Amino acid sequence: MSQPGAVVVPASHDAHEAHHEELGFWRKYVFSVDHKVIGIQYAITGLLFLLFGFSLMMLMRWQLAYPGAALPLLGRILGEARMPGGTMLPDFYNELGAMHGTIMVFLGVVPLAVGGFGNFVLPLQIGAPDMAFPRLNMLSYWAFFLGGVTMLASFLVPGGAAQSGWTSYAPLSVLAGAGQTMWLIGMVFLITSSLFGAINFITTTIQLRAKGLTFMRFPFFVWAQFVTAFLLLLAFPPLEAAAVLQLMDRLAGTSFFLPSGLVVSGQVLTVAGGGNPILWQHLFWFLAHPEVYVLILPAMGIVAEIIANNTRKPLWGYRSMVYSLIFLGFMSFIVWAHHMFMTGMGTAMAAFFQTTTMIISIPSVVILTALIISLWGGSIRFNTPMLFALGFLPMFGIGGLTGLPLGLNVADIPLHDTYYVIGHFHYVVAPGTIFALFAGIYYWFPKATGRRMNETLGKIHFLGSFVCMNVVFMPMFLMGLAGVSRRLYDGGATYAFAQPVLHLNVVSSWGAWILAIFQIPFIFNFFWSIWKGEKTEENPWQATTIEWASPSPPPHGNFLAAPEAYRGPYEYSVPGAAKDFVPQYEA
Amino acid sequence: MDIPYTVEIRRDTGLTNGKIGIWLFLASEVMLFGALFASYILIRSGAPTWPRGDTILNVPLATFNTLVLISSSVTMVMAWSSLMRGRFGTFRIYMGTTILLGCVFLVVKYFEYSHKFHDDLFPSTNNFLAIYFTLTGLHMLHVFGGMVVNAYFWGPGAKLWKTNPRWFTNRVEHAGLFWHFVDLVWIFLFPTLYLL
Amino acid sequence: MTSEHAVDIDKHVRIYVTVFVALMALTIVTVAISRLHLPVPVAVTVALLVATVKGALVACYFMHLISEKKLIYAVLVLTAVFFIALLALPAVTHSNGYWIHQ
């Protein structure tokens, strides 16, 4: 009964091509429904937010290294309301802290890792012409964009942006200024964007995979994005619920998170009361723990692709890695309360959550070990993507291992909310995930532009970043073990016990500023290579996965002929084969 | 370039893209309302006293509204099966009825709300009312959203029937799944808020 | 559309009407039971039981879950597991004296 509808559905290829020609600038580059354009939009917006979030932190590092000292030049520009005479006010410091965390996690890393790489690479790797719901995909980007604009605009409202940390713990956040309302509204946009994205990724992966591409023939990156999409789909709604409840508390005067008899500045708060601040923490961490895996799984996916390609060997233990990935995703939903040992949780519950936390470390170790063993006996090509991927391994290893004491109730209590925690999760996300994202940019840049990024500049970028990242974050472990709390406006200067380690603040800060200088080669390289980079053919890395079957850059619709998968994803150095790689898409 | 499996079924999954998409969306909705129900249980079980819903809220009105919403679910599924039988005229009638019943639900809710406000009962009055307004408010947003989608398929979206009836039938089915879900949520909200 | 298909739909329509009547009846039942003012634990159990039956009817017949594809079931089972984890949240909060209400 179905009729080909020429008007509504451009059924024939010709009809579509004609349609494509007509697209003007706005439809082609701004309100595009093409997954590649949306992926690049996400990636560039994400990179800009990473730079912005990094700048906020560099300002904070001035105050931490030299508490109370006037910041030359820049201090004047930021104005009397924030930095009178160039000296940072505590409220402004809190704004910077809360917004650094929020921007880096929700507007930087996730949009780049999932929105950027997921959108650009996933459909190409499974041989699909586009995402399953292209218009929903565009909506997802614009919801994200609005969320970002709301977050940025919150700096301009009276009282400034949110100041209650990226975790927005109640009741502090409920009683905070207008910036917090903006934060919540921004989060609702970002959550909506992630939900649309997740629905699209899952449907696309299941439905649009090429003929012959069974699940166990998926590149590891596809698996990583697939599991990540489920985490986004099912973990984000509880935070949306929490945001709605906090908005009600702030705007309609309810008391979901306000207990009875709360005293603020010596006055009993006149609200109905009966609420529970712990409820916020539960709902927040029910999202935010899976969110940690949203940050790390795509990174693992990127690193796995690059390691297999540059060792010219199949991944060691592909199946174990896939099963570990699924187990990791599943377990990430039942460890959330290990962030809350300090709330006075009973021993039985603490025992439960520290057990699940210890269990979840096993699949992470399996994946990391498999990646390290994959290097064994390979003739490794040390190009820029591979250097960043190799850098990821020890950095993520340090981040993961330093997390173990935090997962154990007894060890967590002295370490909770110290710089040790900051060091731990930054090792996972900054030299971990962000290195993997840099690796991915260098690796897929030729696919997106048809040109390769400069290797020399790339190596300078890598070496500088690798050293500086460690200079920034290693001292934090020492400060944390010495007992210095995070979120202190003066970096601990007023505490006697902190005096022996205070000089580490200066080391850390200079590390951060020099790290910024080493990003300049990357920024230059990125733009220079778009126009002037060395031209490449469609498969410059001699890779096996399906995205390299399309022209570089891929046209609208991606492939000239529908690709088919004939074998597993990593058939490198097959004995007896004519060349050292046998692409998935070649019969 | 067409996206495959928008209209036809992919053989190994037995599904169209839209069907998977709408169910994934509903899965996330389950988690959204699940979190709110969990919050409700947590706050209620921690409260020293908690009023029975029928001492504050209007049970007959809500019972009427429950019947309205259930009826709208039936007319929705009948609208879809009319399309399956190829009867577009009947579809219009059933779909129109569904939208009207949605309007009735919202109007009744409006009277309930304004009555509460008139009696000086606000979300800030106590946590029972806070939960009541939040849950029913969010549910009303869902009802409204469903009505907008249904109105689209009743009106401008129905053009698709002429060019691609199978696709149109699928889309109405997916809109129906959302509408039934909204009904399902109310089936749980009604006893929890009004009767317990 | 084949005539066999049309017969199938006719059968469906009869089921929809039956389910509709059952839902109406159960709504009246649940309101009637609430008038008995049973003790709270019993009332909660009964009300949720009736609601679950009603919800199951809507899901199974109106949403066709009774004859859906495996993939949809898989998604829903996964969701159900995490939904239960969510509902465990109050229990986690109240367990062994972990409570700040006064």
PDB file of C-alpha atoms in Angstrom, chain A residues 1-3 5 8-11 13 16 129-135 195 199 202-203 206-209 230 233-234 237-238 240-241 244-245 248 252-256 272-276 279 283 286 556-557, chain B residues 1-5 7 10 12-13 15-18 20-22 24-25 27-29 31-32 35-36 38-39 42-43 83 123-127 130-131 133-134 138 160-167 169 171:
ATOM      1  CA  MET A   1       0.000   0.000   0.000  1.00  0.00           C
ATOM      2  CA  SER A   2       3.034   2.268   0.237  1.00  0.00           C
ATOM      3  CA  GLN A   3       3.447   4.668  -2.627  1.00  0.00           C
ATOM      4  CA  GLY A   5       6.050   9.966  -2.346  1.00  0.00           C
ATOM      5  CA  VAL A   8       7.351  14.371   0.981  1.00  0.00           C
ATOM      6  CA  VAL A   9      10.046  11.755   0.609  1.00  0.00           C
ATOM      7  CA  PRO A  10      12.714  12.393  -1.965  1.00  0.00           C
ATOM      8  CA  ALA A  11      12.798   8.754  -2.956  1.00  0.00           C
ATOM      9  CA  HIS A  13      18.771   9.715  -5.723  1.00  0.00           C
ATOM     10  CA  HIS A  16      17.741  14.290  -3.643  1.00  0.00           C
ATOM     11  CA  PRO A 129      24.229   7.415   5.123  1.00  0.00           C
ATOM     12  CA  ASP A 130      23.365   9.628   8.121  1.00  0.00           C
ATOM     13  CA  MET A 131      21.836   9.417  11.586  1.00  0.00           C
ATOM     14  CA  ALA A 132      18.427   7.771  11.913  1.00  0.00           C
ATOM     15  CA  PHE A 133      16.723  11.070  12.835  1.00  0.00           C
ATOM     16  CA  PRO A 134      18.611  13.935  11.160  1.00  0.00           C
ATOM     17  CA  ARG A 135      16.260  16.693  12.273  1.00  0.00           C
ATOM     18  CA  LEU A 195      18.482  12.725  25.471  1.00  0.00           C
ATOM     19  CA  ILE A 199      17.971   8.240  21.193  1.00  0.00           C
ATOM     20  CA  ILE A 202      21.131   3.959  19.802  1.00  0.00           C
ATOM     21  CA  THR A 203      18.613   3.812  16.947  1.00  0.00           C
ATOM     22  CA  ILE A 206      20.963  -0.781  15.784  1.00  0.00           C
ATOM     23  CA  GLN A 207      19.142   0.035  12.550  1.00  0.00           C
ATOM     24  CA  LEU A 208      21.534   1.652  10.120  1.00  0.00           C
ATOM     25  CA  ARG A 209      24.561  -0.614  10.370  1.00  0.00           C
ATOM     26  CA  PHE A 230      22.426   4.174  27.119  1.00  0.00           C
ATOM     27  CA  LEU A 233      19.437   8.019  28.101  1.00  0.00           C
ATOM     28  CA  LEU A 234      18.748   6.477  31.491  1.00  0.00           C
ATOM     29  CA  PRO A 237      16.385  12.047  33.520  1.00  0.00           C
ATOM     30  CA  PRO A 238      16.883  11.789  37.315  1.00  0.00           C
ATOM     31  CA  GLU A 240      16.288  16.586  35.108  1.00  0.00           C
ATOM     32  CA  ALA A 241      13.855  15.654  37.871  1.00  0.00           C
ATOM     33  CA  VAL A 244      12.819  20.623  38.274  1.00  0.00           C
ATOM     34  CA  LEU A 245      12.552  20.134  42.043  1.00  0.00           C
ATOM     35  CA  MET A 248      10.425  24.671  42.333  1.00  0.00           C
ATOM     36  CA  ALA A 252       7.750  28.496  43.852  1.00  0.00           C
ATOM     37  CA  GLY A 253       9.004  28.441  47.432  1.00  0.00           C
ATOM     38  CA  THR A 254       8.683  24.694  47.997  1.00  0.00           C
ATOM     39  CA  SER A 255      10.945  22.823  50.421  1.00  0.00           C
ATOM     40  CA  PHE A 256      12.029  19.663  48.657  1.00  0.00           C
ATOM     41  CA  ALA A 272       7.433  25.000  55.064  1.00  0.00           C
ATOM     42  CA  GLY A 273      10.433  22.719  55.637  1.00  0.00           C
ATOM     43  CA  GLY A 274      10.355  18.937  55.818  1.00  0.00           C
ATOM     44  CA  GLY A 275      12.629  18.516  52.819  1.00  0.00           C
ATOM     45  CA  ASN A 276      15.826  16.564  52.574  1.00  0.00           C
ATOM     46  CA  LEU A 279      17.749  13.823  48.184  1.00  0.00           C
ATOM     47  CA  LEU A 283      19.549  12.406  42.390  1.00  0.00           C
ATOM     48  CA  PHE A 286      22.590   8.977  40.200  1.00  0.00           C
ATOM     49  CA  HIS A 556      26.318  14.369   1.746  1.00  0.00           C
ATOM     50  CA  GLY A 557      25.159  10.745   2.092  1.00  0.00           C
TER      51      GLY A 557
ATOM     52  CA  MET B   1      20.165   9.861   0.234  1.00  0.00           C
ATOM     53  CA  ASP B   2      17.238   8.413   2.088  1.00  0.00           C
ATOM     54  CA  ILE B   3      17.447   7.173   5.614  1.00  0.00           C
ATOM     55  CA  PRO B   4      16.604   3.471   5.384  1.00  0.00           C
ATOM     56  CA  TYR B   5      13.972   1.811   7.607  1.00  0.00           C
ATOM     57  CA  VAL B   7       8.883   3.303   6.579  1.00  0.00           C
ATOM     58  CA  ARG B  10      14.554  -3.808   9.021  1.00  0.00           C
ATOM     59  CA  ASP B  12      16.779  -8.609  11.642  1.00  0.00           C
ATOM     60  CA  THR B  13      15.273  -6.264  14.251  1.00  0.00           C
ATOM     61  CA  LEU B  15      11.313  -2.676  13.621  1.00  0.00           C
ATOM     62  CA  THR B  16      11.335   0.748  12.020  1.00  0.00           C
ATOM     63  CA  ASN B  17      13.605   3.539  13.279  1.00  0.00           C
ATOM     64  CA  GLY B  18      10.690   5.512  14.663  1.00  0.00           C
ATOM     65  CA  ILE B  20      12.792   2.179  18.458  1.00  0.00           C
ATOM     66  CA  GLY B  21      13.164   5.921  18.866  1.00  0.00           C
ATOM     67  CA  ILE B  22       9.831   6.434  20.601  1.00  0.00           C
ATOM     68  CA  LEU B  24      13.837   4.813  23.907  1.00  0.00           C
ATOM     69  CA  PHE B  25      12.248   8.171  24.611  1.00  0.00           C
ATOM     70  CA  ALA B  27      12.363   4.639  28.632  1.00  0.00           C
ATOM     71  CA  SER B  28      13.918   7.986  29.554  1.00  0.00           C
ATOM     72  CA  GLU B  29      10.490   9.247  30.618  1.00  0.00           C
ATOM     73  CA  MET B  31      13.373   7.317  34.590  1.00  0.00           C
ATOM     74  CA  LEU B  32      12.180  10.940  34.850  1.00  0.00           C
ATOM     75  CA  ALA B  35      12.997   9.833  40.034  1.00  0.00           C
ATOM     76  CA  LEU B  36      10.050  12.038  41.009  1.00  0.00           C
ATOM     77  CA  ALA B  38      11.320   8.146  44.475  1.00  0.00           C
ATOM     78  CA  SER B  39      11.551  11.727  45.744  1.00  0.00           C
ATOM     79  CA  LEU B  42      11.548   9.678  50.364  1.00  0.00           C
ATOM     80  CA  ILE B  43       9.941  12.916  51.500  1.00  0.00           C
ATOM     81  CA  LEU B  83      -5.838   4.046   9.556  1.00  0.00           C
ATOM     82  CA  PRO B 123       3.182  24.734  46.373  1.00  0.00           C
ATOM     83  CA  SER B 124       4.977  26.534  49.190  1.00  0.00           C
ATOM     84  CA  THR B 125       2.255  25.711  51.739  1.00  0.00           C
ATOM     85  CA  ASN B 126       3.550  22.247  52.566  1.00  0.00           C
ATOM     86  CA  ASN B 127       5.427  19.402  50.962  1.00  0.00           C
ATOM     87  CA  ALA B 130       4.599  20.866  46.627  1.00  0.00           C
ATOM     88  CA  ILE B 131       4.710  17.280  45.341  1.00  0.00           C
ATOM     89  CA  PHE B 133       1.715  20.644  42.018  1.00  0.00           C
ATOM     90  CA  THR B 134       5.076  19.458  40.706  1.00  0.00           C
ATOM     91  CA  LEU B 138       4.797  18.105  34.807  1.00  0.00           C
ATOM     92  CA  LEU B 160       1.287  12.550   4.432  1.00  0.00           C
ATOM     93  CA  TRP B 161      -1.623  10.098   4.241  1.00  0.00           C
ATOM     94  CA  LYS B 162      -2.042  10.897   0.533  1.00  0.00           C
ATOM     95  CA  THR B 163       1.589  10.353  -0.396  1.00  0.00           C
ATOM     96  CA  ASN B 164       2.777   7.697   2.042  1.00  0.00           C
ATOM     97  CA  PRO B 165      -0.070   6.150   4.062  1.00  0.00           C
ATOM     98  CA  ARG B 166       2.117   3.529   5.710  1.00  0.00           C
ATOM     99  CA  TRP B 167       4.527   6.116   7.035  1.00  0.00           C
ATOM    100  CA  THR B 169       0.094   5.230  10.051  1.00  0.00           C
ATOM    101  CA  ARG B 171       3.751   8.094  12.916  1.00  0.00           C
TER     102      ARG B 171
END
